[in-house]
Amino acid sequence: MKIIIKHLILFLAILKGCSVWAHEIRPAYLQITQLDEQNYQVLWKVPTMGDMVLKIYPEFDSGFKLSENGLAKPAIESVINNYLLTGNSELSGSSLTIVNLKKTMVDVLVSITYLNGENTTLMLHPKTPSAILPGKTSKWQVVQSYTILGVEHIWFGIDHLLFVLALIIITKGFKKIIKTITAFTLAHSITLSLAVLGYANLPGPPVEAVIALSIVFLAYEMVKLHHGKPSLTAQKPWLVAFSFGLLHGFGFAGALTEVGLPQSEIPLALAFFNIGVELGQIVFVIAVSAILYVLAFKKDWPLIAKKVPAYAIGTLAAFWTIERVIGFWS
């Protein structure tokens, strides 16, 4: 009995840990808006992991003073801090450091709007937590920053990856997999663009819950396939991928909206965020396809072994679904 309880506790701990990783590790966001020659409004959004708030903060040159401008406010998977930055010299050309960033796995997107309307965007990483602030962002900086954001979003978005993994396992034939992933890509690109540009919108919590439920559905389809029963996903994977892809696009949009877009380069940033998502997805599909190809050489896998991925994916997705539904009232 004690052994069973220990294993149950371990399993619940694993599920709890996975729930933190169900969403990607979202970047921190530092928005700086110049108010006049000496003052800047600063918004500092720090991501949270469960109940833990990352202990990172911005540090400017000694000629600038950062003072609190209101209480910190909790937001979805983050905490928002407002500051007033004051200095006698120009911000462009000065240095910025994110303290303790080296101790994390989080990137920081920095967006600055100057009094003359010029915008600058740059990305800081754990390996490069400091930078000299430019006066104006080049298009290449926007391309680079938002492509990286897109790649990180899909690689750290475990729920999105599990959905793609289940699709690949169910779909037989490389050409069919390509068509299926293309349908998924097209669908989430449509809703991502519509949502970010303000033409369509769905509340985040229900979207996240139904995304988890879509993975449960695919896990069920995998089990049916192993028992030789008709499966909608096996017969028309592109239709299932496109239908649920529309929903996943709203999930992608929620993450991008939280980070923000440079107002002068919205189409460019949106396009390359989407390209980044696709690049990350392509790498994942190739890696999984290669692993499945190697495993296919052993054709005498017992049925229970074939069912393991379906039950593992389904159990985890069911846990996420319940957790996210309960979150509606928390």
mmCIF file of C-alpha atoms in Angstrom:
data_model
loop_
_atom_site.group_PDB
_atom_site.id
_atom_site.type_symbol
_atom_site.label_atom_id
_atom_site.label_comp_id
_atom_site.label_asym_id
_atom_site.label_seq_id
_atom_site.Cartn_x
_atom_site.Cartn_y
_atom_site.Cartn_z
ATOM 1 C CA MET A 1 0.000 0.000 0.000
ATOM 2 C CA LYS A 2 2.818 2.408 0.881
ATOM 3 C CA ILE A 3 4.490 1.723 -2.466
ATOM 4 C CA ILE A 4 1.261 2.519 -4.323
ATOM 5 C CA ILE A 5 0.854 5.798 -2.399
ATOM 6 C CA LYS A 6 4.484 6.767 -3.124
ATOM 7 C CA HIS A 7 3.995 6.134 -6.840
ATOM 8 C CA LEU A 8 0.731 8.081 -6.807
ATOM 9 C CA ILE A 9 2.416 11.066 -5.147
ATOM 10 C CA LEU A 10 5.266 10.880 -7.665
ATOM 11 C CA PHE A 11 2.811 10.745 -10.566
ATOM 12 C CA LEU A 12 0.883 13.770 -9.269
ATOM 13 C CA ALA A 13 4.152 15.671 -8.815
ATOM 14 C CA ILE A 14 5.088 14.921 -12.420
ATOM 15 C CA LEU A 15 1.690 16.114 -13.618
ATOM 16 C CA LYS A 16 2.034 19.304 -11.579
ATOM 17 C CA GLY A 17 5.462 19.920 -13.045
ATOM 18 C CA CYS A 18 4.141 19.319 -16.546
ATOM 19 C CA SER A 19 1.288 21.753 -15.938
ATOM 20 C CA VAL A 20 3.841 24.512 -15.456
ATOM 21 C CA TRP A 21 5.447 23.564 -18.778
ATOM 22 C CA ALA A 22 2.087 23.191 -20.552
ATOM 23 C CA HIS A 23 2.558 26.765 -21.679
ATOM 24 C CA GLU A 24 5.799 27.958 -23.084
ATOM 25 C CA ILE A 25 8.238 29.820 -20.854
ATOM 26 C CA ARG A 26 7.059 33.233 -21.950
ATOM 27 C CA PRO A 27 9.592 36.032 -22.220
ATOM 28 C CA ALA A 28 9.691 38.977 -19.902
ATOM 29 C CA TYR A 29 8.630 42.245 -21.495
ATOM 30 C CA LEU A 30 10.126 45.692 -20.893
ATOM 31 C CA GLN A 31 8.190 48.553 -22.491
ATOM 32 C CA ILE A 32 9.694 52.044 -22.283
ATOM 33 C CA THR A 33 7.753 55.093 -23.507
ATOM 34 C CA GLN A 34 9.347 58.531 -23.489
ATOM 35 C CA LEU A 35 7.090 61.164 -21.886
ATOM 36 C CA ASP A 36 9.319 64.238 -22.242
ATOM 37 C CA GLU A 37 13.019 65.103 -22.483
ATOM 38 C CA GLN A 38 13.840 63.605 -19.063
ATOM 39 C CA ASN A 39 11.075 61.146 -18.161
ATOM 40 C CA TYR A 40 10.084 57.701 -19.395
ATOM 41 C CA GLN A 41 7.165 55.484 -18.476
ATOM 42 C CA VAL A 42 8.347 51.915 -17.865
ATOM 43 C CA LEU A 43 6.214 48.776 -17.852
ATOM 44 C CA TRP A 44 8.009 45.637 -16.644
ATOM 45 C CA LYS A 45 6.128 42.362 -17.134
ATOM 46 C CA VAL A 46 7.768 39.394 -15.394
ATOM 47 C CA PRO A 47 6.621 35.839 -16.201
ATOM 48 C CA THR A 48 5.623 33.500 -13.399
ATOM 49 C CA MET A 49 6.056 29.744 -13.097
ATOM 50 C CA GLY A 50 3.225 28.493 -10.944
ATOM 51 C CA ASP A 51 3.287 30.694 -7.832
ATOM 52 C CA MET A 52 6.922 31.700 -8.309
ATOM 53 C CA VAL A 53 7.805 35.142 -9.675
ATOM 54 C CA LEU A 54 11.197 35.321 -11.351
ATOM 55 C CA LYS A 55 13.566 37.608 -9.451
ATOM 56 C CA ILE A 56 14.823 39.584 -12.437
ATOM 57 C CA TYR A 57 14.670 43.342 -12.903
ATOM 58 C CA PRO A 58 16.001 46.062 -15.250
ATOM 59 C CA GLU A 59 19.016 48.168 -14.321
ATOM 60 C CA PHE A 60 19.883 51.318 -16.269
ATOM 61 C CA ASP A 61 22.978 53.524 -16.414
ATOM 62 C CA SER A 62 23.895 55.405 -13.234
ATOM 63 C CA GLY A 63 22.617 58.640 -14.801
ATOM 64 C CA PHE A 64 19.072 57.298 -14.705
ATOM 65 C CA LYS A 65 16.813 56.812 -11.689
ATOM 66 C CA LEU A 66 14.068 54.166 -11.676
ATOM 67 C CA SER A 67 11.229 54.744 -9.183
ATOM 68 C CA GLU A 68 8.006 52.830 -8.578
ATOM 69 C CA ASN A 69 4.903 54.300 -10.168
ATOM 70 C CA GLY A 70 2.088 52.195 -8.693
ATOM 71 C CA LEU A 71 1.728 48.768 -7.129
ATOM 72 C CA ALA A 72 2.626 45.557 -8.928
ATOM 73 C CA LYS A 73 -0.427 43.905 -10.506
ATOM 74 C CA PRO A 74 -0.919 40.179 -11.157
ATOM 75 C CA ALA A 75 -1.755 39.222 -14.738
ATOM 76 C CA ILE A 76 -2.139 35.943 -16.627
ATOM 77 C CA GLU A 77 1.069 33.982 -15.898
ATOM 78 C CA SER A 78 2.927 37.201 -15.110
ATOM 79 C CA VAL A 79 3.249 40.187 -12.784
ATOM 80 C CA ILE A 80 3.185 43.758 -14.121
ATOM 81 C CA ASN A 81 5.265 46.514 -12.516
ATOM 82 C CA ASN A 82 5.062 50.207 -13.443
ATOM 83 C CA TYR A 83 7.985 52.606 -12.998
ATOM 84 C CA LEU A 84 9.064 56.119 -13.849
ATOM 85 C CA LEU A 85 12.554 56.414 -15.328
ATOM 86 C CA THR A 86 14.238 59.822 -15.035
ATOM 87 C CA GLY A 87 17.550 60.951 -16.504
ATOM 88 C CA ASN A 88 19.384 64.041 -17.704
ATOM 89 C CA SER A 89 20.974 62.348 -20.721
ATOM 90 C CA GLU A 90 19.572 60.546 -23.750
ATOM 91 C CA LEU A 91 18.425 56.963 -23.272
ATOM 92 C CA SER A 92 19.702 55.918 -26.680
ATOM 93 C CA GLY A 93 23.358 55.003 -26.388
ATOM 94 C CA SER A 94 23.043 54.111 -22.684
ATOM 95 C CA SER A 95 23.273 50.587 -21.301
ATOM 96 C CA LEU A 96 20.559 48.292 -19.991
ATOM 97 C CA THR A 97 21.116 45.159 -17.898
ATOM 98 C CA ILE A 98 18.548 42.635 -16.720
ATOM 99 C CA VAL A 99 19.835 41.598 -13.298
ATOM 100 C CA ASN A 100 19.786 37.833 -12.539
ATOM 101 C CA LEU A 101 18.777 36.979 -16.119
ATOM 102 C CA LYS A 102 21.795 34.651 -16.359
ATOM 103 C CA LYS A 103 20.225 32.437 -13.699
ATOM 104 C CA THR A 104 17.063 31.830 -15.768
ATOM 105 C CA MET A 105 15.975 30.326 -19.082
ATOM 106 C CA VAL A 106 13.917 33.414 -19.959
ATOM 107 C CA ASP A 107 14.469 35.975 -22.696
ATOM 108 C CA VAL A 108 13.501 39.630 -22.397
ATOM 109 C CA LEU A 109 11.864 41.565 -25.200
ATOM 110 C CA VAL A 110 12.603 45.284 -24.935
ATOM 111 C CA SER A 111 10.414 47.809 -26.755
ATOM 112 C CA ILE A 112 11.161 51.540 -26.649
ATOM 113 C CA THR A 113 9.098 54.404 -28.082
ATOM 114 C CA TYR A 114 10.884 57.748 -28.222
ATOM 115 C CA LEU A 115 9.297 61.199 -28.110
ATOM 116 C CA ASN A 116 9.911 61.723 -31.839
ATOM 117 C CA GLY A 117 7.888 58.600 -32.683
ATOM 118 C CA GLU A 118 10.850 56.347 -33.391
ATOM 119 C CA ASN A 119 10.665 52.803 -32.067
ATOM 120 C CA THR A 120 13.306 50.289 -31.135
ATOM 121 C CA THR A 121 12.999 46.599 -30.351
ATOM 122 C CA LEU A 122 15.671 44.217 -29.109
ATOM 123 C CA MET A 123 15.964 40.894 -27.335
ATOM 124 C CA LEU A 124 18.112 40.088 -24.315
ATOM 125 C CA HIS A 125 19.044 36.488 -23.426
ATOM 126 C CA PRO A 126 20.487 34.727 -20.373
ATOM 127 C CA LYS A 127 23.856 34.617 -22.155
ATOM 128 C CA THR A 128 23.635 38.302 -23.137
ATOM 129 C CA PRO A 129 21.709 40.094 -20.371
ATOM 130 C CA SER A 130 23.083 43.554 -21.264
ATOM 131 C CA ALA A 131 22.868 45.813 -24.313
ATOM 132 C CA ILE A 132 23.451 49.354 -25.518
ATOM 133 C CA LEU A 133 20.058 50.842 -26.347
ATOM 134 C CA PRO A 134 19.771 51.937 -29.975
ATOM 135 C CA GLY A 135 17.874 55.004 -31.115
ATOM 136 C CA LYS A 136 15.854 53.254 -33.799
ATOM 137 C CA THR A 137 15.171 49.630 -34.616
ATOM 138 C CA SER A 138 16.238 48.275 -37.956
ATOM 139 C CA LYS A 139 13.858 45.929 -39.747
ATOM 140 C CA TRP A 140 16.448 43.186 -39.282
ATOM 141 C CA GLN A 141 16.235 43.547 -35.490
ATOM 142 C CA VAL A 142 12.454 43.098 -35.640
ATOM 143 C CA VAL A 143 12.841 40.058 -37.911
ATOM 144 C CA GLN A 144 15.437 38.491 -35.630
ATOM 145 C CA SER A 145 13.608 39.168 -32.352
ATOM 146 C CA TYR A 146 10.175 37.945 -33.423
ATOM 147 C CA THR A 147 11.478 34.904 -35.289
ATOM 148 C CA ILE A 148 13.233 33.797 -32.088
ATOM 149 C CA LEU A 149 10.024 34.442 -30.130
ATOM 150 C CA GLY A 150 8.085 32.241 -32.539
ATOM 151 C CA VAL A 151 10.568 29.367 -32.333
ATOM 152 C CA GLU A 152 10.650 29.539 -28.524
ATOM 153 C CA HIS A 153 6.866 29.676 -28.349
ATOM 154 C CA ILE A 154 6.400 26.360 -30.154
ATOM 155 C CA TRP A 155 9.381 24.607 -28.538
ATOM 156 C CA PHE A 156 8.338 25.507 -25.002
ATOM 157 C CA GLY A 157 4.601 25.134 -25.670
ATOM 158 C CA ILE A 158 4.319 21.494 -24.626
ATOM 159 C CA ASP A 159 0.583 21.335 -25.312
ATOM 160 C CA HIS A 160 1.043 22.467 -28.931
ATOM 161 C CA LEU A 161 3.896 19.991 -29.414
ATOM 162 C CA LEU A 162 1.824 17.100 -28.007
ATOM 163 C CA PHE A 163 -0.958 17.931 -30.458
ATOM 164 C CA VAL A 164 1.483 17.830 -33.375
ATOM 165 C CA LEU A 165 3.077 14.631 -32.020
ATOM 166 C CA ALA A 166 -0.293 12.877 -31.857
ATOM 167 C CA LEU A 167 -1.087 13.985 -35.412
ATOM 168 C CA ILE A 168 2.201 12.558 -36.681
ATOM 169 C CA ILE A 169 1.680 9.226 -34.901
ATOM 170 C CA ILE A 170 -1.844 8.817 -36.286
ATOM 171 C CA THR A 171 -1.072 9.957 -39.835
ATOM 172 C CA LYS A 172 0.563 7.312 -42.020
ATOM 173 C CA GLY A 173 2.840 8.275 -44.898
ATOM 174 C CA PHE A 174 5.256 11.193 -45.117
ATOM 175 C CA LYS A 175 3.283 13.001 -47.857
ATOM 176 C CA LYS A 176 0.121 12.727 -45.779
ATOM 177 C CA ILE A 177 1.982 14.107 -42.748
ATOM 178 C CA ILE A 178 3.180 17.097 -44.809
ATOM 179 C CA LYS A 179 -0.384 17.839 -45.976
ATOM 180 C CA THR A 180 -1.691 17.502 -42.420
ATOM 181 C CA ILE A 181 0.918 19.811 -40.892
ATOM 182 C CA THR A 182 0.373 22.289 -43.740
ATOM 183 C CA ALA A 183 -3.358 22.361 -42.915
ATOM 184 C CA PHE A 184 -2.550 22.944 -39.227
ATOM 185 C CA THR A 185 -0.117 25.725 -40.172
ATOM 186 C CA LEU A 186 -2.576 27.439 -42.502
ATOM 187 C CA ALA A 187 -5.348 27.318 -39.906
ATOM 188 C CA HIS A 188 -3.445 28.737 -36.957
ATOM 189 C CA SER A 189 -1.837 31.377 -39.201
ATOM 190 C CA ILE A 190 -5.333 32.641 -40.107
ATOM 191 C CA THR A 191 -6.627 32.972 -36.549
ATOM 192 C CA LEU A 192 -3.291 34.231 -35.223
ATOM 193 C CA SER A 193 -3.335 37.105 -37.727
ATOM 194 C CA LEU A 194 -7.028 37.897 -37.233
ATOM 195 C CA ALA A 195 -6.709 37.922 -33.436
ATOM 196 C CA VAL A 196 -3.532 40.010 -33.246
ATOM 197 C CA LEU A 197 -4.884 42.557 -35.748
ATOM 198 C CA GLY A 198 -8.116 42.840 -33.736
ATOM 199 C CA TYR A 199 -10.549 41.285 -36.227
ATOM 200 C CA ALA A 200 -11.418 38.268 -34.067
ATOM 201 C CA ASN A 201 -11.084 37.412 -30.422
ATOM 202 C CA LEU A 202 -11.803 34.583 -27.989
ATOM 203 C CA PRO A 203 -11.233 34.619 -24.187
ATOM 204 C CA GLY A 204 -7.922 32.998 -23.263
ATOM 205 C CA PRO A 205 -8.883 30.515 -20.479
ATOM 206 C CA PRO A 206 -11.591 28.674 -22.483
ATOM 207 C CA VAL A 207 -9.287 28.537 -25.513
ATOM 208 C CA GLU A 208 -6.501 26.970 -23.447
ATOM 209 C CA ALA A 209 -8.941 24.442 -21.957
ATOM 210 C CA VAL A 210 -10.275 23.383 -25.370
ATOM 211 C CA ILE A 211 -6.714 23.130 -26.732
ATOM 212 C CA ALA A 212 -5.997 20.598 -23.985
ATOM 213 C CA LEU A 213 -9.266 18.830 -24.820
ATOM 214 C CA SER A 214 -8.214 18.607 -28.487
ATOM 215 C CA ILE A 215 -5.177 16.606 -27.376
ATOM 216 C CA VAL A 216 -7.431 14.268 -25.366
ATOM 217 C CA PHE A 217 -9.452 13.729 -28.550
ATOM 218 C CA LEU A 218 -6.345 12.799 -30.536
ATOM 219 C CA ALA A 219 -5.215 10.417 -27.780
ATOM 220 C CA TYR A 220 -8.631 8.702 -28.002
ATOM 221 C CA GLU A 221 -8.237 8.493 -31.790
ATOM 222 C CA MET A 222 -4.839 6.823 -31.291
ATOM 223 C CA VAL A 223 -6.396 4.143 -29.052
ATOM 224 C CA LYS A 224 -9.172 3.507 -31.606
ATOM 225 C CA LEU A 225 -6.547 3.087 -34.306
ATOM 226 C CA HIS A 226 -4.682 0.452 -32.273
ATOM 227 C CA HIS A 227 -7.939 -1.518 -31.928
ATOM 228 C CA GLY A 228 -8.589 -1.356 -35.654
ATOM 229 C CA LYS A 229 -11.648 0.888 -35.316
ATOM 230 C CA PRO A 230 -12.518 3.660 -37.824
ATOM 231 C CA SER A 231 -10.852 6.946 -36.921
ATOM 232 C CA LEU A 232 -11.761 10.364 -38.304
ATOM 233 C CA THR A 233 -8.203 11.605 -37.792
ATOM 234 C CA ALA A 234 -6.692 8.591 -39.592
ATOM 235 C CA GLN A 235 -9.077 9.011 -42.524
ATOM 236 C CA LYS A 236 -9.027 12.807 -42.823
ATOM 237 C CA PRO A 237 -6.114 14.105 -40.715
ATOM 238 C CA TRP A 238 -5.975 17.403 -42.621
ATOM 239 C CA LEU A 239 -9.597 18.158 -41.621
ATOM 240 C CA VAL A 240 -8.943 17.554 -37.925
ATOM 241 C CA ALA A 241 -5.634 19.461 -38.096
ATOM 242 C CA PHE A 242 -7.271 22.456 -39.802
ATOM 243 C CA SER A 243 -10.287 22.533 -37.457
ATOM 244 C CA PHE A 244 -8.257 22.429 -34.250
ATOM 245 C CA GLY A 245 -5.520 24.562 -35.822
ATOM 246 C CA LEU A 246 -7.949 27.485 -35.924
ATOM 247 C CA LEU A 247 -8.276 27.175 -32.150
ATOM 248 C CA HIS A 248 -4.526 26.816 -31.567
ATOM 249 C CA GLY A 249 -4.040 30.060 -33.507
ATOM 250 C CA PHE A 250 -5.950 31.932 -30.795
ATOM 251 C CA GLY A 251 -3.591 30.360 -28.254
ATOM 252 C CA PHE A 252 -0.584 31.630 -30.204
ATOM 253 C CA ALA A 253 -2.202 35.060 -30.448
ATOM 254 C CA GLY A 254 -2.678 35.230 -26.681
ATOM 255 C CA ALA A 255 1.041 34.750 -26.124
ATOM 256 C CA LEU A 256 1.991 37.320 -28.772
ATOM 257 C CA THR A 257 -0.501 39.868 -27.468
ATOM 258 C CA GLU A 258 0.945 39.539 -23.958
ATOM 259 C CA VAL A 259 4.431 40.274 -25.266
ATOM 260 C CA GLY A 260 3.364 43.091 -27.554
ATOM 261 C CA LEU A 261 4.195 44.243 -31.080
ATOM 262 C CA PRO A 262 6.235 47.248 -32.241
ATOM 263 C CA GLN A 263 3.573 49.673 -33.454
ATOM 264 C CA SER A 264 5.604 50.811 -36.469
ATOM 265 C CA GLU A 265 6.358 47.260 -37.640
ATOM 266 C CA ILE A 266 3.247 45.226 -36.769
ATOM 267 C CA PRO A 267 2.931 43.337 -40.113
ATOM 268 C CA LEU A 268 6.653 42.504 -40.147
ATOM 269 C CA ALA A 269 6.731 41.347 -36.516
ATOM 270 C CA LEU A 270 3.544 39.291 -36.941
ATOM 271 C CA ALA A 271 4.833 37.632 -40.117
ATOM 272 C CA PHE A 272 8.154 36.616 -38.627
ATOM 273 C CA PHE A 273 6.652 35.457 -35.337
ATOM 274 C CA ASN A 274 4.542 33.115 -37.454
ATOM 275 C CA ILE A 275 7.595 32.074 -39.481
ATOM 276 C CA GLY A 276 9.435 31.347 -36.233
ATOM 277 C CA VAL A 277 6.560 29.136 -35.068
ATOM 278 C CA GLU A 278 6.703 27.221 -38.362
ATOM 279 C CA LEU A 279 10.486 26.816 -38.262
ATOM 280 C CA GLY A 280 10.280 25.386 -34.753
ATOM 281 C CA GLN A 281 7.424 23.135 -35.797
ATOM 282 C CA ILE A 282 9.300 21.848 -38.876
ATOM 283 C CA VAL A 283 12.334 20.913 -36.784
ATOM 284 C CA PHE A 284 10.069 19.068 -34.339
ATOM 285 C CA VAL A 285 8.244 17.194 -37.130
ATOM 286 C CA ILE A 286 11.523 16.097 -38.743
ATOM 287 C CA ALA A 287 12.942 14.906 -35.406
ATOM 288 C CA VAL A 288 9.795 12.949 -34.474
ATOM 289 C CA SER A 289 9.479 11.445 -37.967
ATOM 290 C CA ALA A 290 13.089 10.256 -37.801
ATOM 291 C CA ILE A 291 12.531 8.621 -34.399
ATOM 292 C CA LEU A 292 9.326 6.907 -35.569
ATOM 293 C CA TYR A 293 11.118 5.684 -38.696
ATOM 294 C CA VAL A 294 13.819 4.047 -36.574
ATOM 295 C CA LEU A 295 11.261 2.503 -34.204
ATOM 296 C CA ALA A 296 9.312 1.114 -37.172
ATOM 297 C CA PHE A 297 12.125 -1.367 -37.880
ATOM 298 C CA LYS A 298 10.972 -3.323 -34.835
ATOM 299 C CA LYS A 299 7.598 -4.544 -36.076
ATOM 300 C CA ASP A 300 6.723 -6.938 -33.273
ATOM 301 C CA TRP A 301 5.940 -4.321 -30.594
ATOM 302 C CA PRO A 302 3.335 -5.718 -28.148
ATOM 303 C CA LEU A 303 -0.046 -3.949 -28.222
ATOM 304 C CA ILE A 304 0.417 -2.602 -24.674
ATOM 305 C CA ALA A 305 3.657 -0.902 -25.746
ATOM 306 C CA LYS A 306 1.918 0.659 -28.749
ATOM 307 C CA LYS A 307 -0.749 2.088 -26.446
ATOM 308 C CA VAL A 308 1.714 3.748 -24.053
ATOM 309 C CA PRO A 309 2.072 7.032 -26.067
ATOM 310 C CA ALA A 310 -1.724 7.349 -26.409
ATOM 311 C CA TYR A 311 -2.406 6.849 -22.690
ATOM 312 C CA ALA A 312 0.514 9.068 -21.645
ATOM 313 C CA ILE A 313 -0.575 11.905 -23.954
ATOM 314 C CA GLY A 314 -4.248 11.460 -23.016
ATOM 315 C CA THR A 315 -3.621 11.402 -19.254
ATOM 316 C CA LEU A 316 -1.491 14.530 -19.340
ATOM 317 C CA ALA A 317 -3.945 16.377 -21.600
ATOM 318 C CA ALA A 318 -6.901 15.336 -19.408
ATOM 319 C CA PHE A 319 -5.085 16.708 -16.358
ATOM 320 C CA TRP A 320 -4.491 20.020 -18.187
ATOM 321 C CA THR A 321 -8.149 20.172 -19.239
ATOM 322 C CA ILE A 322 -9.420 19.701 -15.682
ATOM 323 C CA GLU A 323 -6.847 22.137 -14.273
ATOM 324 C CA ARG A 324 -7.732 24.822 -16.817
ATOM 325 C CA VAL A 325 -11.472 24.418 -16.344
ATOM 326 C CA ILE A 326 -11.051 24.691 -12.567
ATOM 327 C CA GLY A 327 -8.974 27.818 -13.237
ATOM 328 C CA PHE A 328 -12.095 29.566 -14.602
ATOM 329 C CA TRP A 329 -13.270 30.090 -11.018
ATOM 330 C CA SER A 330 -9.931 30.613 -9.277
#
